[in-house]
GROMACS .gro file of C-alpha atoms in nm:
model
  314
    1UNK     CA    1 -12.658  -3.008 -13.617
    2UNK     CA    2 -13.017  -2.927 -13.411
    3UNK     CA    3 -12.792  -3.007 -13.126
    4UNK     CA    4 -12.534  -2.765 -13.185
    5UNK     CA    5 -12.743  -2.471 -13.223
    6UNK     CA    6 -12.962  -2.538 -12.966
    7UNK     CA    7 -12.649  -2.514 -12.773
    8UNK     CA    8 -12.567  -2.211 -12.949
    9UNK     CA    9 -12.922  -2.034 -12.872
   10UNK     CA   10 -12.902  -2.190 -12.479
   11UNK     CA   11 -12.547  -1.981 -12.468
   12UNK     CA   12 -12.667  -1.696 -12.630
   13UNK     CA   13 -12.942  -1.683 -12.435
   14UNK     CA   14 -12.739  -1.698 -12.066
   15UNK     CA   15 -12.508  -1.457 -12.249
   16UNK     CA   16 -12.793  -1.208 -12.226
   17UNK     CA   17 -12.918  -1.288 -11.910
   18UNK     CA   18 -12.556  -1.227 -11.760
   19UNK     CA   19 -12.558  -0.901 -11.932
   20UNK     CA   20 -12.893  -0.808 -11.812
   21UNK     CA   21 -12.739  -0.898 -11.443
   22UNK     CA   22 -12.430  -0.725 -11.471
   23UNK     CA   23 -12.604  -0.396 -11.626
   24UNK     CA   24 -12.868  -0.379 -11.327
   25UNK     CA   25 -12.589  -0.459 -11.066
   26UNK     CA   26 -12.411  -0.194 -11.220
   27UNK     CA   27 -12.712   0.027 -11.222
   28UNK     CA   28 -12.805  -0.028 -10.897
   29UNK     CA   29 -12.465  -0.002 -10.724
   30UNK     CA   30 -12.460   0.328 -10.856
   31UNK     CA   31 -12.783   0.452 -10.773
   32UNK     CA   32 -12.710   0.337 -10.446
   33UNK     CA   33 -12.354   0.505 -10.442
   34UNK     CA   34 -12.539   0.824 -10.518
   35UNK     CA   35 -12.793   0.858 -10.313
   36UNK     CA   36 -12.523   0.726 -10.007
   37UNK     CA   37 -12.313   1.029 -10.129
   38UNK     CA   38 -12.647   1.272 -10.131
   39UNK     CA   39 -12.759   1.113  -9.799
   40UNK     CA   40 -12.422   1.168  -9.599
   41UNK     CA   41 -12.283   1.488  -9.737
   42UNK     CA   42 -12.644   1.654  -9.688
   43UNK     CA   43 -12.604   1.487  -9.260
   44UNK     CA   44 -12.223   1.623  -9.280
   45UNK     CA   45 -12.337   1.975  -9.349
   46UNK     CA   46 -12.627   1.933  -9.167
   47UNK     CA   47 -12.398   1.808  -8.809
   48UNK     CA   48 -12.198   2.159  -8.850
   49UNK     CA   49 -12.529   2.320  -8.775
   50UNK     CA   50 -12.521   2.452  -8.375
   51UNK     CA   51 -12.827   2.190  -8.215
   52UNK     CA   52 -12.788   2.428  -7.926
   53UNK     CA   53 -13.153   2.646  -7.898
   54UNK     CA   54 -13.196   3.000  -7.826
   55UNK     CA   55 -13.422   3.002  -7.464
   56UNK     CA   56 -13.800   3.030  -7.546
   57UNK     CA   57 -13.924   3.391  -7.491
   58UNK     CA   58 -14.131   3.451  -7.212
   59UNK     CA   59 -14.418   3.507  -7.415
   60UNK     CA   60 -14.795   3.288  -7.455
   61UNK     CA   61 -14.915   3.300  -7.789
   62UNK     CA   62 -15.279   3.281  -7.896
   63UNK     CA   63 -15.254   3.088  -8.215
   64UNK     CA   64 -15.588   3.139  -8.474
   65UNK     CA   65 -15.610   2.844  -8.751
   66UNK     CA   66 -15.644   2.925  -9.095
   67UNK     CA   67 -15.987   2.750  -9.045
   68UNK     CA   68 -15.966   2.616  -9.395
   69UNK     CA   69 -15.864   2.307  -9.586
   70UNK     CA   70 -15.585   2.186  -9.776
   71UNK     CA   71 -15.309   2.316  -9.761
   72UNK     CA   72 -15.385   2.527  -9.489
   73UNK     CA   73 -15.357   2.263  -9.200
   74UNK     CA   74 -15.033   2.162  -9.289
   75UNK     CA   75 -14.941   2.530  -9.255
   76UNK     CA   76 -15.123   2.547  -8.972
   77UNK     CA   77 -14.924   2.208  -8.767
   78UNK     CA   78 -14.546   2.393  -8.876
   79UNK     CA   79 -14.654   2.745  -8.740
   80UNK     CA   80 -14.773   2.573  -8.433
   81UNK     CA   81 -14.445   2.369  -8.396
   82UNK     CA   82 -14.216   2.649  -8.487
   83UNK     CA   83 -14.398   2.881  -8.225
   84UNK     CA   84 -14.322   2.570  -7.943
   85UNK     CA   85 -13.964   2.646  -8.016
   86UNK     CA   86 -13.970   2.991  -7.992
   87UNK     CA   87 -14.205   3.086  -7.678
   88UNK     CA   88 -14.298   2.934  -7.376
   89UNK     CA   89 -14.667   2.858  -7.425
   90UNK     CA   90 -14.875   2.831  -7.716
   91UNK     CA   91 -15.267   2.863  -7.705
   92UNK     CA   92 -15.415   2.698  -8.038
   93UNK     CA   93 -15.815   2.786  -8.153
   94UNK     CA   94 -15.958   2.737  -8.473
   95UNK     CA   95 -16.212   3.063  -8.573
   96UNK     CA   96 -16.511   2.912  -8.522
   97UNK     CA   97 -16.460   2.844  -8.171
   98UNK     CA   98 -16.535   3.211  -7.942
   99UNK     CA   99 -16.198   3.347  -7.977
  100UNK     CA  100 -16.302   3.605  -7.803
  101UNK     CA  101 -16.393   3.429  -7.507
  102UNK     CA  102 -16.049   3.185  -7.587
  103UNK     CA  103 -15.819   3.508  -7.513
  104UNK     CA  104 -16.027   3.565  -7.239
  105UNK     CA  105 -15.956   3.317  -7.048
  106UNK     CA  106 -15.563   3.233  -7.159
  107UNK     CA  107 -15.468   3.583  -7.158
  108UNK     CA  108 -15.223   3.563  -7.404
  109UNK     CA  109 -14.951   3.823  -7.498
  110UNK     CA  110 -15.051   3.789  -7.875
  111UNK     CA  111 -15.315   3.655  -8.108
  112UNK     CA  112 -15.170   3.561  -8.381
  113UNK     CA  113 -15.420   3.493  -8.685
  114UNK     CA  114 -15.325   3.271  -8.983
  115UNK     CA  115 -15.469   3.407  -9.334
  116UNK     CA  116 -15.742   3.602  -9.176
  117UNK     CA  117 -16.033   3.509  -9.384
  118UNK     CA  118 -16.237   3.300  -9.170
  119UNK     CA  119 -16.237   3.499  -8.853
  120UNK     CA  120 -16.481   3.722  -8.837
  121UNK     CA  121 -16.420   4.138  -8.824
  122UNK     CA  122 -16.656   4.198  -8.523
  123UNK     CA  123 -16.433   3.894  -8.335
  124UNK     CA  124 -16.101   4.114  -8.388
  125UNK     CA  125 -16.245   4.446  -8.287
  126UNK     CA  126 -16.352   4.233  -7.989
  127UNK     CA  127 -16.028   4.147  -7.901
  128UNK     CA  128 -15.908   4.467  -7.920
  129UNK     CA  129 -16.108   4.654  -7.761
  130UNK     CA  130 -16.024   4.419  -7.476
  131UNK     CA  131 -15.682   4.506  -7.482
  132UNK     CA  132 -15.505   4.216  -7.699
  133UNK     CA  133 -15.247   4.256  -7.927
  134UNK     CA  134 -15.332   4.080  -8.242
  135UNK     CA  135 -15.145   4.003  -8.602
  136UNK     CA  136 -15.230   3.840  -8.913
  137UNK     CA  137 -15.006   3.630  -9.136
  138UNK     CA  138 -15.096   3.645  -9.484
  139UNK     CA  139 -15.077   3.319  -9.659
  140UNK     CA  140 -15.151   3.422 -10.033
  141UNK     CA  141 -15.024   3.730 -10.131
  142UNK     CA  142 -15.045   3.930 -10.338
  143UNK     CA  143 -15.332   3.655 -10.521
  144UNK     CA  144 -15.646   3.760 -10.264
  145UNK     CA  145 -15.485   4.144 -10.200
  146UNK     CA  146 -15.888   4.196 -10.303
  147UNK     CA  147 -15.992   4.009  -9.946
  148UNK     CA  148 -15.737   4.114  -9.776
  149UNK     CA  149 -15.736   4.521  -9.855
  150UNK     CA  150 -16.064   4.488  -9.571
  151UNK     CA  151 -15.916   4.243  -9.354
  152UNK     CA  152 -15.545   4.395  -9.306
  153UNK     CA  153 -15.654   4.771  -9.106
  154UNK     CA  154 -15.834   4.527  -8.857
  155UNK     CA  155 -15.537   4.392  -8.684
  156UNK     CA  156 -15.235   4.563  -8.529
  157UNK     CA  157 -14.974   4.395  -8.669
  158UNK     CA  158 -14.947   4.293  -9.034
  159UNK     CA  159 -14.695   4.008  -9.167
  160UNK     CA  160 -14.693   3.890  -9.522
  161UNK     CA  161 -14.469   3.644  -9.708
  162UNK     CA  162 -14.454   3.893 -10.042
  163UNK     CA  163 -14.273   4.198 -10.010
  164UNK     CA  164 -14.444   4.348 -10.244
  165UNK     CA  165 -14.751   4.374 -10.021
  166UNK     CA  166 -14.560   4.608  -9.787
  167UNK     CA  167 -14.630   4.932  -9.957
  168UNK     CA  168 -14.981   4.828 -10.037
  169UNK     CA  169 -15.086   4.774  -9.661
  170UNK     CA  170 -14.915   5.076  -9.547
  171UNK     CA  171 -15.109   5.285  -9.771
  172UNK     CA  172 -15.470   5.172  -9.590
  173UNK     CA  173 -15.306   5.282  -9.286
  174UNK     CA  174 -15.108   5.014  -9.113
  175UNK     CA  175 -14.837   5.135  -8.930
  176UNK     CA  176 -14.699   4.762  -8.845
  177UNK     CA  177 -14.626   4.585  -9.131
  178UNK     CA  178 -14.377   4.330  -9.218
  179UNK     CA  179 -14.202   4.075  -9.468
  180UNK     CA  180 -14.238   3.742  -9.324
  181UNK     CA  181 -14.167   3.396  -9.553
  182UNK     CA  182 -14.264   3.086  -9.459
  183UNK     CA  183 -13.961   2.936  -9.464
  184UNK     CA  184 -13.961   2.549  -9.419
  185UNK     CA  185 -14.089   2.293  -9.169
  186UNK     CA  186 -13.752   2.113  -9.115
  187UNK     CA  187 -13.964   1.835  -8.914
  188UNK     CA  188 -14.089   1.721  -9.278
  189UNK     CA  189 -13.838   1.836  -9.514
  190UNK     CA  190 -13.522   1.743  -9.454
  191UNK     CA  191 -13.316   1.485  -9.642
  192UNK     CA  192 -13.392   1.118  -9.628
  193UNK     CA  193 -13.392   0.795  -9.789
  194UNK     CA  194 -13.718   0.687 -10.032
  195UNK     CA  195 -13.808   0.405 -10.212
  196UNK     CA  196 -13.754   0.372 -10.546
  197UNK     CA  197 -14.110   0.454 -10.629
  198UNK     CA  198 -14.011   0.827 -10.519
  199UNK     CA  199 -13.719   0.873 -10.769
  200UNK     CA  200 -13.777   1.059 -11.061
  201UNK     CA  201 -13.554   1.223 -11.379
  202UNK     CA  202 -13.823   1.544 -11.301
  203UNK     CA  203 -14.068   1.668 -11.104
  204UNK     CA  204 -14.316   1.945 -11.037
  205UNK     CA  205 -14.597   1.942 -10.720
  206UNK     CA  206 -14.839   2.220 -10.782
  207UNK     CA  207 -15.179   2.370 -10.946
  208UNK     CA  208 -15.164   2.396 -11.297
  209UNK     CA  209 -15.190   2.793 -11.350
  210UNK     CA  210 -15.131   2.857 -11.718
  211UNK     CA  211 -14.804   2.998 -11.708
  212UNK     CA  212 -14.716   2.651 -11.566
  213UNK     CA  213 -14.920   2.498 -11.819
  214UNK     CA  214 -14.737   2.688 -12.124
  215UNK     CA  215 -14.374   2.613 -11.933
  216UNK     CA  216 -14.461   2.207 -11.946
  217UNK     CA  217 -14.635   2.230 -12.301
  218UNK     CA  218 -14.300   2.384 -12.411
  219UNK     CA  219 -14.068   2.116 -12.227
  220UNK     CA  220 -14.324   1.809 -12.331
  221UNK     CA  221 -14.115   1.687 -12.629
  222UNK     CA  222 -13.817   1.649 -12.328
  223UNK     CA  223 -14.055   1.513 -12.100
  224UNK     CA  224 -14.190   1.224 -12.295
  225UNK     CA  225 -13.891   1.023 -12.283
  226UNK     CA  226 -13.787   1.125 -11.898
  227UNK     CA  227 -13.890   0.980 -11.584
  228UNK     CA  228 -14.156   1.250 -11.474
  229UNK     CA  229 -14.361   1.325 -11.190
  230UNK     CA  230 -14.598   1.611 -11.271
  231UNK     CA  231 -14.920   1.634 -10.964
  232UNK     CA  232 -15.174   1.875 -10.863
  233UNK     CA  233 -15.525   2.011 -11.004
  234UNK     CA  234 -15.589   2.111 -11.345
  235UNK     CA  235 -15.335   1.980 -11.591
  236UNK     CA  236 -15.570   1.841 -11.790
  237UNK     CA  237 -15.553   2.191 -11.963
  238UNK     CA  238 -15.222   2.084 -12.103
  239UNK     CA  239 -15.226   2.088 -12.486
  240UNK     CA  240 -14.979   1.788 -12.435
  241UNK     CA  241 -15.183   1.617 -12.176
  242UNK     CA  242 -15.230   1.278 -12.381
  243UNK     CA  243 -14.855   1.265 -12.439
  244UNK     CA  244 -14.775   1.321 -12.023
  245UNK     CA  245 -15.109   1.197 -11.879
  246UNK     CA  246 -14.946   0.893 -11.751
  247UNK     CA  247 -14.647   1.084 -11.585
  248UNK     CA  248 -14.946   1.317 -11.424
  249UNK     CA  249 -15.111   1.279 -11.078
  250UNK     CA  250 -15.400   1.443 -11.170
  251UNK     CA  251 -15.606   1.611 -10.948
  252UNK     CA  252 -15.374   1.475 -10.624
  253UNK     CA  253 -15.300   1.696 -10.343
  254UNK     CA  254 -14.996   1.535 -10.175
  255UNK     CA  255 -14.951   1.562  -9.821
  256UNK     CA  256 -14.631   1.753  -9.723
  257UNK     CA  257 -14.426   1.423  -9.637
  258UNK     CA  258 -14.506   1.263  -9.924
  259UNK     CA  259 -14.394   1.565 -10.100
  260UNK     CA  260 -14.090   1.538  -9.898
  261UNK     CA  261 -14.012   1.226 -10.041
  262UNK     CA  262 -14.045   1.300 -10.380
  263UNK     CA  263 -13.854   1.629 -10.380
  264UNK     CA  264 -13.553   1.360 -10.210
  265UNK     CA  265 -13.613   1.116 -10.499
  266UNK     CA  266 -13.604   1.353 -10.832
  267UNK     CA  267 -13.260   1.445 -10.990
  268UNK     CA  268 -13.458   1.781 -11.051
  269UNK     CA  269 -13.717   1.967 -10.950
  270UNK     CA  270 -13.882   2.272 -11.092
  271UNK     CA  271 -14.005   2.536 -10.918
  272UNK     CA  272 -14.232   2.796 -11.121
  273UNK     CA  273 -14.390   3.082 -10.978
  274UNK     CA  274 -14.753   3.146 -11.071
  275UNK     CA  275 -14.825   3.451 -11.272
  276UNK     CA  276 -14.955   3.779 -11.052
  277UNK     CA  277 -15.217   3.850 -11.295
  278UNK     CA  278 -15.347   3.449 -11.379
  279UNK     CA  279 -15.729   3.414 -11.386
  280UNK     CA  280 -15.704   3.102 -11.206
  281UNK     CA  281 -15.864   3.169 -10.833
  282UNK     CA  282 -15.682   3.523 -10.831
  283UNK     CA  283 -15.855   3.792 -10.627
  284UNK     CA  284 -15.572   4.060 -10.740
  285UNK     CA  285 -15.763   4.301 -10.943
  286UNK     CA  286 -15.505   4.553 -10.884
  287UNK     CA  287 -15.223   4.311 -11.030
  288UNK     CA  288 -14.959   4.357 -10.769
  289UNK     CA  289 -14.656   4.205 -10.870
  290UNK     CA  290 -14.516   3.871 -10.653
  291UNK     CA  291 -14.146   3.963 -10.605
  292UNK     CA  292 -14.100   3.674 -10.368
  293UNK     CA  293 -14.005   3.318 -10.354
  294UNK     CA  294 -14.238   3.111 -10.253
  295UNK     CA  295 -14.236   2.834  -9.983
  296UNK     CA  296 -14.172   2.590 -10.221
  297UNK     CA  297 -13.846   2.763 -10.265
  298UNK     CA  298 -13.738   2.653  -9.910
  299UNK     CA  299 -13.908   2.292  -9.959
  300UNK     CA  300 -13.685   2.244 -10.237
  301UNK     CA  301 -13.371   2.352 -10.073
  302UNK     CA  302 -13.427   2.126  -9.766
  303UNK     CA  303 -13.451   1.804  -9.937
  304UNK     CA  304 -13.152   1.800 -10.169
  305UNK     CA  305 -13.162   1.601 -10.423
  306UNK     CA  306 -12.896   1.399 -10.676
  307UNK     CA  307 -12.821   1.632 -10.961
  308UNK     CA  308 -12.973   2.009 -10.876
  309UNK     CA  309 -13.328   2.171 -10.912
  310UNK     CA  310 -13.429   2.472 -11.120
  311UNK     CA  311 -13.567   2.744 -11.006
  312UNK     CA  312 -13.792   2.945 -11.265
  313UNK     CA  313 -13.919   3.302 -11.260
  314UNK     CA  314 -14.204   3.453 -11.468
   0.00000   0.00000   0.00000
């Protein structure tokens, strides 16, 4: 009798194990039949592309750094390496080197400033006075329109990734002013293969600004039971935060690539603007609206992932 059930308990027992096989072979083959499907549609589209370049302008760029840290260098690297595509020579200085002097001696055809903040007003009036051209990219508009209301009528040329900016810097007087995104550093986001340490059900990279905070205290009932990936500063502020902290990064700034690889590993991935009028590190006193995407938008789009992504507006 002891006999026979042991038998029956050492059956039942391999009965479960073979289930337990056959359910993560079954699992796996499919996650793998998936992400094979994700991988080679996203390099079919991708080979109808024309790999042909336009010819690089004849034109020598004087590139300024942001001069500032995360995330600006990483801004910084895909300017610099989508200028080598477009021009024939690229100059890079950061602004505490003698810019001045830098132009000087490279003569370029432009000096192109990223963000502005950093280099100094006397520097640009230097430069211009000497004859350069010069431009400044705004970075963070229309959160620091407060900075850059004085820095903007320095420079000749005035590009900004928010179109709503446009009619706010032609009414101190610039006469060159234009709606230039970001875009996306195809060199970094682009789809790939990641281990299984980058998948996720969802995910959001970013600073928790309180509309963001309110959006993920609303969805944490969903989230508990989901696969999440939630990093960046501040989300400590979350009402729900002991329920998610252990689907948080807290505090972690990623690097681009690995953000790369965890927009490629999530089935979704949401994308939520931060409020124009947030008191989070917001020098926008005047509460200009943010009508455009931001670069995250592009990220997104250039790492496709399994399901789809959401893209949300406030």
């Amino acid at each position: 009798m002891q006999t026979t059930e042991a038998n029956l308990l050492q059956q039942g027992a391999w009965l479960m194990e073979q289930s337990a096989q056959q359910k993560g072979y079954e699992d796996g083959f499919e996650q793998g039949r998936r992400a094979g499907y994700r991988l080679g549609f996203s390099e079919a589209a991708l080979s109808t592309i024309p790999q042909d370049k336009a010819p690089a302008r004849n034109l020598h760029i004087l590139y300024v750094t942001a001069g500032i840290g995360v995330p600006y260098p990483a801004l910084d690297q895909a300017v610099i390496d989508a200028l080598g595509d477009l021009v024939q020579r690229v100059t890079v200085v950061n602004p505490g080197e003698d810019v001045a002097a830098a132009a000087q001696n490279a003569e370029p055809d432009l000096v192109l400033v990223l963000n502005g903040v950093v280099l100094e007003a006397d520097t640009v009036k230097r430069l211009r006075q000497s004859g350069f051209k010069t431009a400044v990219w705004f970075t963070d508009d229309p959160y620091y329109t407060d900075w850059t209301i004085s820095i903007a009528p320095r420079y000749e040329y005035i590009f900004t990734l928010e179109s709503s900016c446009l009619p706010f810097y032609r009414k101190l007087g610039c006469q060159h002013v234009y709606h230039l995104p970001f875009a996306v550093n195809p060199k970094v986001f682009h789809p790939k293969p990641v281990p299984t340490s980058y998948r996720s059900d969802i995910c959001f990279i970013g600073t928790a600004y309180w509309n963001r905070v309110e959006a993920i205290d609303r969805l944490a009932p969903i989230l508990k039971d989901k696969k999440v990936v939630i990093s960046g500063w501040w989300w400590d502020r979350l009402q729900s935060y002991s329920l998610l902290a252990g689907k948080i990064k807290l505090g972690d700034w990623m690097t681009p690539e690995e953000t790369a690889s965890y927009y490629n590993g999530a089935k979704i991935v949401i994308n939520l603007h931060r409020a124009a009028d947030d008191d989070t590190i917001n020098a926008n006193s005047r509460k200009t609206p943010a009508f455009s995407v931001n670069p995250r938008t592009f990220e997104i789009a250039a790492a496709p992932r399994f399901n789809c992504r959401i893209i949300v507006r406030i």
